[in-house]
Coordinates of C-alpha atoms in Angstrom, one line a residue:
M757 CA -23.6 36.1 26.1
L758 CA -22.6 33.0 24.2
R759 CA -19.5 31.1 25.3
Q760 CA -18.2 28.7 22.8
F761 CA -15.9 25.7 23.0
Q762 CA -14.4 24.0 20.0
I763 CA -13.5 20.3 19.8
I764 CA -11.5 19.3 16.7
S765 CA -10.6 15.6 16.7
D766 CA -9.3 12.9 14.4
G767 CA -8.2 9.3 14.5
A768 CA -5.7 7.2 12.6
C769 CA -5.0 3.5 12.2
S770 CA -2.5 2.3 9.6
K771 CA -3.6 -1.3 9.2
N772 CA -7.2 -1.0 10.5
P773 CA -7.2 -2.9 12.8
G774 CA -3.8 -2.3 14.1
P775 CA -1.8 0.3 16.0
G776 CA -3.8 3.5 16.2
G777 CA -3.7 7.0 17.5
W778 CA -6.1 10.0 18.1
G779 CA -5.5 13.7 18.0
L780 CA -7.5 16.5 19.6
I781 CA -7.6 20.3 19.8
V782 CA -9.8 21.9 22.5
A783 CA -10.4 25.7 22.5
T784 CA -12.1 27.1 25.6
P785 CA -14.1 30.4 26.1
D786 CA -11.2 32.0 28.0
G787 CA -9.0 32.1 24.9
K788 CA -6.9 29.0 25.7
V789 CA -6.0 26.2 23.3
Q790 CA -4.7 22.7 24.2
E791 CA -3.7 19.8 22.0
F792 CA -4.0 16.2 23.1
G793 CA -3.1 12.8 21.7
G794 CA -2.8 9.2 22.5
A795 CA -2.3 5.7 21.1
E796 CA -3.6 2.1 21.3
E797 CA -1.7 -0.9 20.2
D798 CA -4.7 -2.8 18.7
T799 CA -7.7 -0.8 17.6
T800 CA -9.5 0.6 14.5
N801 CA -9.8 3.9 12.8
N802 CA -13.4 4.4 13.9
R803 CA -12.5 3.7 17.6
M804 CA -9.8 6.3 17.5
E805 CA -12.1 8.8 15.9
L806 CA -14.6 8.2 18.6
F807 CA -12.1 8.3 21.4
G808 CA -10.7 11.6 20.3
F809 CA -14.2 13.1 20.4
Y810 CA -15.0 11.6 23.8
R811 CA -11.8 13.1 25.2
G812 CA -12.9 16.4 23.9
L813 CA -16.2 16.1 25.8
Q814 CA -14.2 15.2 28.9
E815 CA -12.2 18.4 28.6
V816 CA -15.2 20.6 28.2
Y817 CA -16.9 19.0 31.3
R818 CA -13.7 19.5 33.3
F819 CA -13.5 23.1 32.3
L820 CA -17.2 23.8 33.3
K821 CA -16.8 22.1 36.6
T822 CA -13.8 24.1 37.5
H823 CA -15.3 27.4 36.1
P824 CA -18.8 27.5 37.7
D825 CA -19.4 31.0 36.4
A826 CA -19.2 29.7 32.8
S827 CA -22.6 28.0 33.1
V828 CA -24.3 31.3 33.8
T829 CA -24.3 32.2 30.1
S830 CA -25.3 30.3 27.0
I831 CA -22.7 27.6 26.1
R832 CA -22.1 26.0 22.7
V833 CA -19.7 23.2 21.9
R834 CA -18.7 23.2 18.3
V835 CA -17.6 19.7 17.2
V836 CA -15.5 19.6 14.1
S837 CA -14.5 16.3 12.4
D838 CA -13.9 14.7 9.0
S839 CA -15.8 11.6 10.2
K840 CA -19.4 11.3 9.1
Y841 CA -19.5 8.2 11.3
V842 CA -18.8 10.2 14.5
L843 CA -20.9 13.2 13.6
E844 CA -24.0 11.4 12.4
G845 CA -23.9 9.0 15.2
A846 CA -23.5 11.7 17.8
E847 CA -26.2 14.0 16.4
H848 CA -28.8 11.6 15.0
S849 CA -28.2 7.9 15.6
L850 CA -27.6 7.6 19.4
P851 CA -31.2 8.1 20.5
K852 CA -32.4 5.6 18.0
W853 CA -29.8 3.0 19.0
V854 CA -30.8 3.4 22.6
D855 CA -34.5 3.0 21.7
R856 CA -33.7 -0.2 19.9
N857 CA -31.6 -1.5 22.7
W858 CA -28.4 -0.9 20.8
K859 CA -29.4 -2.5 17.6
T860 CA -29.2 -1.1 14.1
V861 CA -32.2 -0.8 11.7
A862 CA -31.1 -4.2 10.4
G863 CA -31.2 -5.7 13.9
E864 CA -27.4 -6.0 14.2
P865 CA -25.5 -5.0 17.3
V866 CA -24.2 -1.4 17.1
K867 CA -20.4 -1.5 16.6
N868 CA -18.3 0.2 19.3
Q869 CA -21.2 0.3 21.7
D870 CA -18.8 0.7 24.7
L871 CA -17.5 4.0 23.3
W872 CA -20.9 5.2 22.1
E873 CA -22.3 4.6 25.6
I874 CA -19.7 6.9 27.3
I875 CA -20.1 9.5 24.6
L876 CA -23.8 9.5 25.2
K877 CA -23.2 9.9 28.9
G878 CA -20.8 12.8 28.3
Q879 CA -23.4 14.5 26.1
E880 CA -26.1 14.1 28.7
M881 CA -23.9 15.5 31.5
L882 CA -23.0 18.5 29.4
K883 CA -26.6 19.1 28.3
G884 CA -27.5 19.0 32.0
L885 CA -25.1 22.0 32.4
G886 CA -26.9 23.9 29.6
V887 CA -24.6 23.0 26.8
E888 CA -25.8 23.0 23.2
F889 CA -24.0 21.2 20.4
E890 CA -23.1 22.1 16.9
Y891 CA -21.6 19.5 14.6
V892 CA -19.5 20.5 11.6
L893 CA -18.2 18.1 9.0
V894 CA -15.0 19.0 7.1
K895 CA -13.5 17.1 4.2
G896 CA -10.4 15.2 5.2
H897 CA -7.1 16.1 3.7
S898 CA -8.6 19.2 2.1
G899 CA -6.2 21.7 3.6
S900 CA -8.3 22.7 6.6
E901 CA -5.6 23.8 9.0
A902 CA -7.0 22.4 12.3
N903 CA -8.2 19.1 10.7
E904 CA -4.7 18.6 9.2
R905 CA -3.2 19.2 12.6
V906 CA -5.2 16.7 14.5
D907 CA -4.6 14.2 11.7
Q908 CA -0.9 14.8 12.1
I909 CA -1.1 14.2 15.9
A910 CA -3.1 11.0 15.4
V911 CA -0.8 9.6 12.8
R912 CA 2.3 10.3 14.9
F913 CA 0.9 8.6 17.9
S914 CA -0.2 5.6 15.8
R915 CA 3.4 5.2 14.6
G916 CA 4.8 5.5 18.1
E917 CA 6.4 8.8 17.3
A918 CA 6.8 11.8 19.7
A919 CA 4.4 14.7 19.2
K920 CA 5.0 18.1 20.7
L921 CA 1.6 19.3 21.9
F922 CA 0.6 22.9 22.2
Q923 CA -0.9 24.4 25.3
G924 CA -1.4 28.1 25.7
D925 CA -3.2 31.2 24.4
L926 CA -5.2 31.2 21.2
Q927 CA -3.3 34.3 20.1
S928 CA -0.1 32.3 20.2
Y929 CA -1.4 29.3 18.4
S930 CA -0.2 29.0 14.8
I931 CA -3.2 26.9 13.6
S932 CA -6.4 28.7 12.5
L933 CA -9.5 27.2 14.1
D934 CA -11.6 28.8 11.3
V935 CA -13.2 25.8 9.5
G936 CA -12.7 27.7 6.2
A937 CA -9.1 28.4 6.8
R938 CA -6.9 26.5 4.3
F939 CA -3.2 25.8 4.3
E940 CA -1.9 24.6 1.0
P941 CA 0.7 21.9 1.5
V942 CA 4.2 23.0 0.6
Y943 CA 7.5 21.2 -0.1
L944 CA 10.4 22.8 1.8
S945 CA 14.0 22.5 0.8
F946 CA 17.1 23.7 2.7
V947 CA 20.3 23.8 0.7
S948 CA 23.5 25.5 1.8
G949 CA 21.6 27.6 4.4
K950 CA 19.0 28.7 1.8
L951 CA 15.3 27.9 2.3
G952 CA 13.2 27.1 -0.7
R953 CA 9.4 26.6 -1.0
H954 CA 8.0 24.5 -3.8
S955 CA 4.5 23.7 -4.9
T956 CA 5.4 20.2 -6.2
W957 CA 7.7 17.4 -5.2
D958 CA 9.4 17.4 -8.6
A959 CA 10.5 21.0 -8.1
C960 CA 11.7 20.2 -4.6
K961 CA 13.6 17.2 -5.8
K962 CA 15.3 19.2 -8.5
A963 CA 16.4 21.8 -5.9
T964 CA 17.9 19.2 -3.5
E965 CA 19.0 16.2 -5.7
G966 CA 22.8 15.7 -5.5
K967 CA 23.3 18.6 -3.1
P968 CA 25.4 17.6 0.0
G969 CA 23.5 18.1 3.3
A970 CA 20.3 19.1 1.5
K971 CA 17.1 18.7 3.5
Y972 CA 13.5 18.5 2.3
K973 CA 10.1 17.9 3.7
K974 CA 6.4 18.2 2.8
V975 CA 4.5 20.2 5.5
K976 CA 0.7 20.2 5.9
N977 CA 0.1 23.0 8.4
R978 CA 1.8 26.1 9.8
L979 CA 2.8 24.4 13.1
E980 CA 4.5 21.6 11.2
E981 CA 6.3 24.2 9.1
E982 CA 7.5 26.1 12.2
E983 CA 8.8 22.9 13.8
T984 CA 10.6 21.9 10.6
L985 CA 12.3 25.2 10.2
K986 CA 13.3 25.2 13.8
S987 CA 14.8 21.8 13.6
W988 CA 16.7 22.8 10.5
G989 CA 17.9 26.1 12.0
A990 CA 16.3 28.0 9.2
S991 CA 14.5 31.3 9.2
P992 CA 11.1 31.8 7.4
A993 CA 11.7 33.0 3.8

């Protein structure tokens, strides 16, 4: 029997370098999902991408060590990211960097070696427990629900904003973890107790402009939509 984890991660850094944040979704074989996020004051986008992935490895290892029966069956960790830097490094480049004593083909020091080293250690520890890895690249900002969600978490943390993080059953999670699942961004308006959905900003602006107490927002995933409607006291249309 195959038992599968999913790690979906992203990083954000507005000035690059500058204040940054990372976002992570981890789905475990027992049907649970948990979101994570964090921030650093002075970092880069690539470091945040790497750190989100590393935290995912930590969570998988923690689960396996507290669920010894899980290692009896085949285990796969599906890693989903919009970062070629992370995925190509994790799947192909790490062994070559180690063989070259952490040098690139051009003989330059590998950037972010400190993070790559702990990622390598995490991979080796998980492989020692029988874990196999699958790496899946998604296009950023293409509407992929889970990718949009971790991007949202990362951006919020990078801005020092509060982010409500989900923890619970997969069945109760509003975000689809299917890589092919798409959520088309929508512009919401709320005028005189009436909710409107618009495909363009111009249409949303027309519906709210000059209306006292009007509210509007662009939402990029289902969870963000739910949070927005709740804050407005609005019911789904």
